[in-house]
Amino acid sequence: MTEGVTAAADKTAGGREESRQDGITPENTEFHCSRCSVCCRSLRVFGGLYDDLDDGTGTCRYLDQKAGLCTIYDKRPDKCRVREGYQTYGAGLSYEEYLRLTREGCRKLRELWALKQRGEAGGETASDSGAS
């Protein structure tokens, strides 16, 4: 399975890339993080998975609050890495489906964060507005 994950495409004699049989192409083999740090500031939405990284406020203890970047990025745990996370949490899913779900989860988390920020800016909390 790892071979299908790491090898995205084969080159033909003409240099054109062709999709592999596993459906993974160069366009969909990576998760490109926008470095918004919303996931690092929202650890509690993942259940207890990130309790060991929680600074007590639901934020990762390795997040540089000012810069919004991970201070241990090159040495971060596998659960903070999409490709390595797939090996542990992607059972029963193709890597392509795992990436699709990861991207969708990221998008939804950013939307919820934006709603929370707008609510706080207006003096309203998520519970005040009836959001859950």
XYZ file of N, CA, C and O in Angstrom:
528
model
N 0.823 -1.198 0.000
C 0.000 0.000 0.000
C 0.861 1.253 0.000
O 0.535 2.216 -0.647
N 1.960 1.240 0.719
C 2.823 2.410 0.764
C 3.313 2.796 -0.618
O 3.411 3.965 -0.935
N 3.593 1.809 -1.462
C 4.066 2.110 -2.805
C 3.053 2.965 -3.554
O 3.399 3.919 -4.216
N 1.754 2.629 -3.427
C 0.715 3.405 -4.096
C 0.595 4.803 -3.537
O 0.173 5.720 -4.220
N 0.952 4.975 -2.280
C 0.862 6.281 -1.647
C 2.030 7.171 -2.058
O 1.856 8.326 -2.389
N 3.226 6.617 -2.073
C 4.390 7.447 -2.326
C 4.691 7.639 -3.802
O 5.221 8.657 -4.191
N 4.367 6.667 -4.629
C 4.638 6.801 -6.062
C 3.373 7.294 -6.748
O 2.438 6.555 -6.930
N 3.346 8.550 -7.105
C 2.131 9.161 -7.626
C 1.885 8.884 -9.096
O 0.757 8.717 -9.501
N 2.896 8.878 -9.914
C 2.687 8.714 -11.352
C 3.915 8.107 -11.985
O 5.004 8.159 -11.449
N 3.695 7.516 -13.138
C 4.802 6.978 -13.921
C 4.995 7.860 -15.139
O 4.045 8.390 -15.688
N 6.230 8.020 -15.576
C 6.525 8.799 -16.778
C 6.478 7.878 -17.989
O 6.958 6.756 -17.940
N 5.887 8.364 -19.050
C 5.916 7.625 -20.303
C 7.161 8.039 -21.059
O 7.867 8.962 -20.660
N 7.414 7.379 -22.180
C 8.598 7.698 -22.980
C 8.583 9.147 -23.432
O 9.625 9.771 -23.565
N 7.403 9.724 -23.624
C 7.296 11.115 -24.052
C 7.371 12.094 -22.901
O 7.237 13.294 -23.099
N 7.552 11.610 -21.679
C 7.660 12.499 -20.531
C 6.320 12.885 -19.918
O 6.262 13.594 -18.935
N 5.240 12.384 -20.495
C 3.914 12.709 -19.968
C 3.622 11.827 -18.754
O 3.919 10.643 -18.752
N 3.038 12.403 -17.728
C 2.693 11.609 -16.556
C 1.345 10.955 -16.781
O 0.426 11.558 -17.309
N 1.252 9.703 -16.393
C -0.006 8.991 -16.507
C -0.460 8.601 -15.120
O 0.343 8.279 -14.255
N -1.776 8.587 -14.904
C -2.325 8.161 -13.625
C -2.018 6.692 -13.418
O -2.020 5.908 -14.353
N -1.756 6.334 -12.185
C -1.509 4.942 -11.857
C -2.824 4.236 -11.645
O -3.869 4.847 -11.507
N -2.782 2.937 -11.580
C -3.986 2.140 -11.396
C -4.680 2.439 -10.084
O -5.878 2.265 -9.970
N -3.959 2.900 -9.073
C -4.571 3.161 -7.777
C -5.334 4.480 -7.745
O -5.904 4.847 -6.729
N -5.367 5.218 -8.855
C -6.137 6.452 -8.925
C -5.414 7.659 -8.367
O -5.941 8.757 -8.371
N -4.211 7.475 -7.866
C -3.465 8.588 -7.300
C -2.686 9.278 -8.408
O -1.966 8.648 -9.156
N -2.882 10.555 -8.523
C -2.190 11.347 -9.530
C -1.401 12.435 -8.826
O -1.630 12.703 -7.651
N -0.483 13.096 -9.511
C 0.296 14.157 -8.863
C -0.584 15.271 -8.293
O -0.215 15.921 -7.333
N -1.751 15.463 -8.837
C -2.625 16.548 -8.381
C -3.305 16.240 -7.052
O -3.735 17.130 -6.353
N -3.448 14.961 -6.701
C -4.215 14.652 -5.497
C -3.462 13.813 -4.470
O -4.071 13.227 -3.602
N -2.155 13.745 -4.552
C -1.399 12.902 -3.629
C -0.933 13.622 -2.381
O -0.401 12.995 -1.483
N -1.093 14.901 -2.316
C -0.605 15.649 -1.157
C -1.722 16.478 -0.547
O -2.640 16.908 -1.215
N -1.586 16.688 0.741
C -2.448 17.634 1.444
C -1.610 18.886 1.627
O -0.556 18.839 2.248
N -2.047 19.962 1.047
C -1.295 21.212 1.146
C -1.885 22.064 2.264
O -2.947 22.650 2.114
N -1.178 22.105 3.365
C -1.612 22.858 4.542
C -1.462 24.349 4.297
O -0.420 24.809 3.820
N -2.492 25.108 4.639
C -2.433 26.561 4.480
C -1.748 27.229 5.674
O -1.543 28.433 5.664
N -1.421 26.437 6.679
C -0.773 26.931 7.901
C -1.615 27.974 8.621
O -1.092 28.926 9.185
N -2.918 27.776 8.600
C -3.823 28.692 9.305
C -3.816 28.431 10.803
O -4.243 29.272 11.573
N -3.370 27.273 11.234
C -3.247 26.813 12.621
C -4.581 26.582 13.322
O -4.615 26.382 14.526
N -5.677 26.568 12.582
C -6.985 26.335 13.199
C -7.040 24.956 13.849
O -7.545 24.813 14.963
N -6.506 23.935 13.195
C -6.529 22.597 13.801
C -5.724 22.581 15.097
O -6.121 21.952 16.078
N -4.621 23.307 15.135
C -3.770 23.357 16.323
C -4.428 24.134 17.464
O -4.061 23.977 18.620
N -5.388 24.970 17.129
C -6.104 25.771 18.124
C -7.442 25.142 18.510
O -8.176 25.690 19.319
N -7.756 23.990 17.900
C -9.061 23.346 18.094
C -8.914 21.869 18.423
O -9.683 21.040 17.938
N -7.958 21.511 19.225
C -7.657 20.107 19.490
C -8.838 19.330 20.056
O -8.987 18.143 19.785
N -9.681 19.966 20.801
C -10.766 19.259 21.488
C -11.832 18.729 20.533
O -12.570 17.815 20.902
N -11.907 19.258 19.328
C -12.897 18.739 18.377
C -12.515 17.344 17.892
O -13.335 16.659 17.289
N -11.303 16.906 18.169
C -10.832 15.594 17.741
C -10.974 14.550 18.846
O -10.301 13.523 18.826
N -11.861 14.799 19.803
C -12.015 13.878 20.918
C -10.770 13.939 21.782
O -10.226 14.999 22.011
N -10.281 12.816 22.211
C -9.093 12.787 23.060
C -7.806 12.519 22.312
O -6.752 12.369 22.931
N -7.864 12.482 20.991
C -6.700 12.123 20.189
C -5.478 12.986 20.481
O -4.352 12.504 20.486
N -5.689 14.264 20.747
C -4.568 15.188 20.931
C -4.430 15.679 22.378
O -3.774 16.679 22.625
N -5.005 14.952 23.326
C -4.920 15.365 24.730
C -3.483 15.552 25.196
O -3.193 16.441 25.998
N -2.569 14.740 24.694
C -1.161 14.844 25.113
C -0.498 16.117 24.604
O 0.546 16.525 25.114
N -1.093 16.776 23.627
C -0.527 18.012 23.071
C -1.257 19.263 23.579
O -0.794 20.377 23.362
N -2.392 19.069 24.238
C -3.242 20.176 24.689
C -2.567 20.954 25.817
O -2.115 20.378 26.801
N -2.519 22.270 25.661
C -1.917 23.129 26.699
C -2.897 23.459 27.812
O -2.587 24.237 28.703
N -4.076 22.856 27.769
C -5.096 23.107 28.778
C -6.210 24.005 28.266
O -7.247 24.148 28.906
N -6.007 24.622 27.113
C -7.021 25.516 26.536
C -7.597 24.964 25.225
O -8.398 25.632 24.584
N -7.153 23.766 24.839
C -7.578 23.210 23.562
C -6.638 23.568 22.433
O -6.876 23.235 21.276
N -5.553 24.241 22.765
C -4.537 24.649 21.789
C -3.302 23.785 21.986
O -2.945 23.431 23.112
N -2.625 23.475 20.901
C -1.410 22.666 20.980
C -0.312 23.424 21.722
O -0.057 24.598 21.442
N 0.327 22.735 22.621
C 1.402 23.365 23.405
C 2.624 23.699 22.563
O 3.479 24.461 22.988
N 2.695 23.168 21.338
C 3.827 23.446 20.455
C 3.519 24.527 19.431
O 4.349 24.810 18.572
N 2.356 25.139 19.528
C 2.002 26.203 18.592
C 2.584 27.527 19.065
O 2.360 27.937 20.205
N 3.328 28.180 18.208
C 3.795 29.536 18.483
C 2.585 30.431 18.244
O 2.187 30.664 17.110
N 1.982 30.927 19.314
C 0.737 31.684 19.230
C 0.867 32.930 18.351
O -0.045 33.267 17.611
N 1.985 33.589 18.446
C 2.179 34.829 17.690
C 2.337 34.555 16.194
O 1.695 35.183 15.364
N 3.191 33.613 15.852
C 3.462 33.299 14.447
C 2.411 32.369 13.849
O 2.252 32.307 12.634
N 1.691 31.625 14.708
C 0.710 30.670 14.224
C 1.335 29.450 13.571
O 0.720 28.804 12.735
N 2.569 29.135 13.966
C 3.289 28.014 13.365
C 3.727 27.012 14.432
O 3.935 27.369 15.588
N 3.907 25.776 14.009
C 4.348 24.706 14.884
C 5.840 24.871 15.192
O 6.643 25.024 14.283
N 6.173 24.812 16.475
C 7.576 24.963 16.866
C 8.365 23.670 16.729
O 9.590 23.688 16.826
N 7.668 22.547 16.504
C 8.350 21.256 16.322
C 7.960 20.636 14.982
O 7.954 19.411 14.839
N 7.664 21.445 13.998
C 7.116 20.971 12.737
C 7.887 19.791 12.137
O 7.297 18.787 11.759
N 9.188 19.872 12.066
C 9.974 18.789 11.475
C 9.980 17.522 12.330
O 10.290 16.441 11.839
N 9.633 17.653 13.605
C 9.623 16.502 14.517
C 8.232 16.261 15.111
O 8.120 15.588 16.129
N 7.201 16.788 14.478
C 5.843 16.644 14.999
C 5.417 15.178 14.962
O 5.926 14.397 14.180
N 4.481 14.808 15.821
C 4.030 13.404 15.878
C 3.371 12.973 14.567
O 2.834 13.799 13.820
N 3.401 11.675 14.317
C 2.781 11.135 13.106
C 1.308 11.508 13.002
O 0.798 11.721 11.907
N 0.611 11.616 14.122
C -0.813 11.952 14.065
C -1.048 13.379 13.565
O -2.160 13.727 13.187
N -0.013 14.177 13.519
C -0.103 15.539 12.981
C 0.337 15.595 11.518
O 0.401 16.678 10.940
N 0.617 14.460 10.938
C 1.084 14.366 9.550
C 0.045 13.588 8.749
O -0.368 12.512 9.152
N -0.385 14.126 7.639
C -1.447 13.492 6.866
C -1.022 12.130 6.333
O -1.717 11.135 6.525
N 0.095 12.060 5.659
C 0.516 10.784 5.052
C 0.729 9.708 6.111
O 0.252 8.587 5.977
N 1.407 10.030 7.187
C 1.646 9.061 8.252
C 0.351 8.741 8.992
O 0.143 7.615 9.428
N -0.510 9.736 9.125
C -1.804 9.516 9.755
C -2.643 8.509 8.997
O -3.387 7.720 9.586
N -2.527 8.519 7.694
C -3.262 7.563 6.867
C -2.878 6.135 7.232
O -3.744 5.259 7.309
N -1.615 5.906 7.487
C -1.155 4.556 7.831
C -1.819 4.066 9.122
O -2.085 2.881 9.267
N -2.108 4.971 10.043
C -2.702 4.612 11.322
C -4.224 4.706 11.313
O -4.902 3.834 11.847
N -4.770 5.765 10.713
C -6.198 6.047 10.835
C -7.003 5.834 9.559
O -8.208 6.011 9.568
N -6.359 5.439 8.476
C -7.056 5.335 7.198
C -7.549 3.952 6.840
O -7.861 3.690 5.675
N -7.662 3.057 7.812
C -8.086 1.685 7.535
C -9.396 1.658 6.753
O -10.364 2.332 7.107
N -9.395 0.904 5.676
C -10.603 0.739 4.878
C -10.829 1.836 3.849
O -11.795 1.784 3.099
N -9.975 2.838 3.829
C -10.113 3.940 2.870
C -8.960 3.917 1.883
O -7.837 3.582 2.259
N -9.230 4.306 0.663
C -8.124 4.532 -0.257
C -7.441 5.813 0.211
O -8.046 6.648 0.901
N -6.200 6.004 -0.179
C -5.496 7.226 0.202
C -6.193 8.436 -0.406
O -6.311 9.486 0.233
N -6.708 8.279 -1.618
C -7.428 9.372 -2.281
C -8.660 9.783 -1.455
O -8.916 10.966 -1.251
N -9.417 8.814 -0.954
C -10.601 9.107 -0.134
C -10.186 9.718 1.202
O -10.826 10.646 1.698
N -9.119 9.202 1.795
C -8.614 9.756 3.055
C -8.239 11.227 2.875
O -8.576 12.069 3.711
N -7.571 11.551 1.768
C -7.220 12.950 1.494
C -8.467 13.798 1.280
O -8.537 14.927 1.767
N -9.440 13.268 0.566
C -10.676 14.016 0.331
C -11.358 14.336 1.660
O -11.763 15.483 1.907
N -11.450 13.355 2.528
C -12.078 13.566 3.836
C -11.269 14.535 4.697
O -11.835 15.360 5.416
N -9.948 14.443 4.621
C -9.086 15.357 5.375
C -9.279 16.787 4.894
O -9.416 17.716 5.701
N -9.298 16.974 3.593
C -9.508 18.316 3.030
C -10.873 18.869 3.421
O -10.999 20.044 3.779
N -11.895 18.033 3.369
C -13.250 18.461 3.739
C -13.316 18.816 5.224
O -13.902 19.823 5.611
N -12.690 17.995 6.068
C -12.665 18.282 7.499
C -11.945 19.586 7.795
O -12.389 20.387 8.627
N -10.865 19.830 7.103
C -10.102 21.065 7.259
C -10.967 22.268 6.875
O -11.027 23.261 7.604
N -11.641 22.163 5.753
C -12.506 23.257 5.291
C -13.602 23.548 6.316
O -13.841 24.701 6.682
N -14.244 22.508 6.828
C -15.324 22.690 7.809
C -14.795 23.279 9.117
O -15.435 24.139 9.716
N -13.639 22.829 9.540
C -13.046 23.355 10.767
C -12.731 24.842 10.626
O -12.993 25.632 11.535
N -12.207 25.254 9.470
C -11.928 26.678 9.233
C -13.222 27.496 9.226
O -13.263 28.615 9.742
N -14.291 26.934 8.658
C -15.578 27.634 8.655
C -16.102 27.819 10.075
O -16.572 28.901 10.430
N -16.031 26.770 10.890
C -16.476 26.868 12.277
C -15.640 27.871 13.058
O -16.158 28.629 13.877
N -14.336 27.874 12.798
C -13.442 28.820 13.474
C -13.821 30.254 13.105
O -13.869 31.131 13.968
N -14.102 30.485 11.841
C -14.482 31.824 11.388
C -15.786 32.256 12.055
O -15.913 33.412 12.488
N -16.748 31.350 12.173
C -18.002 31.674 12.853
C -17.750 32.006 14.318
O -18.320 32.952 14.854
N -16.898 31.229 14.951
C -16.556 31.479 16.358
C -15.913 32.846 16.512
O -16.250 33.602 17.421
N -14.988 33.189 15.623
C -14.297 34.473 15.705
C -15.265 35.628 15.490
O -15.177 36.650 16.165
N -16.181 35.485 14.546
C -17.179 36.544 14.315
C -18.085 36.707 15.522
O -18.424 37.818 15.901
N -18.446 35.591 16.160
C -19.283 35.633 17.352
C -18.586 36.314 18.506
O -19.172 37.131 19.213
N -17.296 36.022 18.684
C -16.528 36.643 19.754
C -16.321 38.126 19.476
O -16.364 38.944 20.382
N -16.126 38.473 18.217
C -15.912 39.877 17.860
C -17.170 40.688 18.130
O -17.103 41.850 18.489
N -18.328 40.047 17.987
C -19.587 40.740 18.206
C -20.108 40.590 19.620
O -21.213 41.009 19.929
N -19.314 39.959 20.493
C -19.728 39.780 21.876
C -20.672 38.612 22.066
O -21.248 38.419 23.115
N -20.852 37.794 21.047
C -21.754 36.654 21.105
C -20.926 35.392 21.089
O -19.932 35.288 20.381
N -21.309 34.393 21.868
C -20.611 33.115 21.842
C -21.412 32.129 21.014
O -22.581 32.371 20.703
N -20.798 31.006 20.690
C -21.494 29.991 19.892
C -22.742 29.514 20.619
O -23.769 29.292 20.008
N -22.687 29.393 21.955
C -23.868 28.936 22.691
C -24.961 29.985 22.702
O -26.137 29.670 22.708
N -24.605 31.278 22.663
C -25.600 32.354 22.611
C -26.371 32.323 21.301
O -27.555 32.614 21.269
N -25.692 31.967 20.214
C -26.333 32.011 18.905
C -27.055 30.729 18.575
O -27.645 30.618 17.520
N -26.989 29.737 19.457
C -27.653 28.473 19.214
C -26.820 27.512 18.399
O -27.278 26.449 18.062
N -25.590 27.889 18.055
C -24.716 26.990 17.310
C -24.172 25.927 18.229
O -24.043 26.124 19.417
N -23.859 24.772 17.674
C -23.289 23.713 18.499
C -21.933 23.330 18.012
O -21.493 23.695 16.982
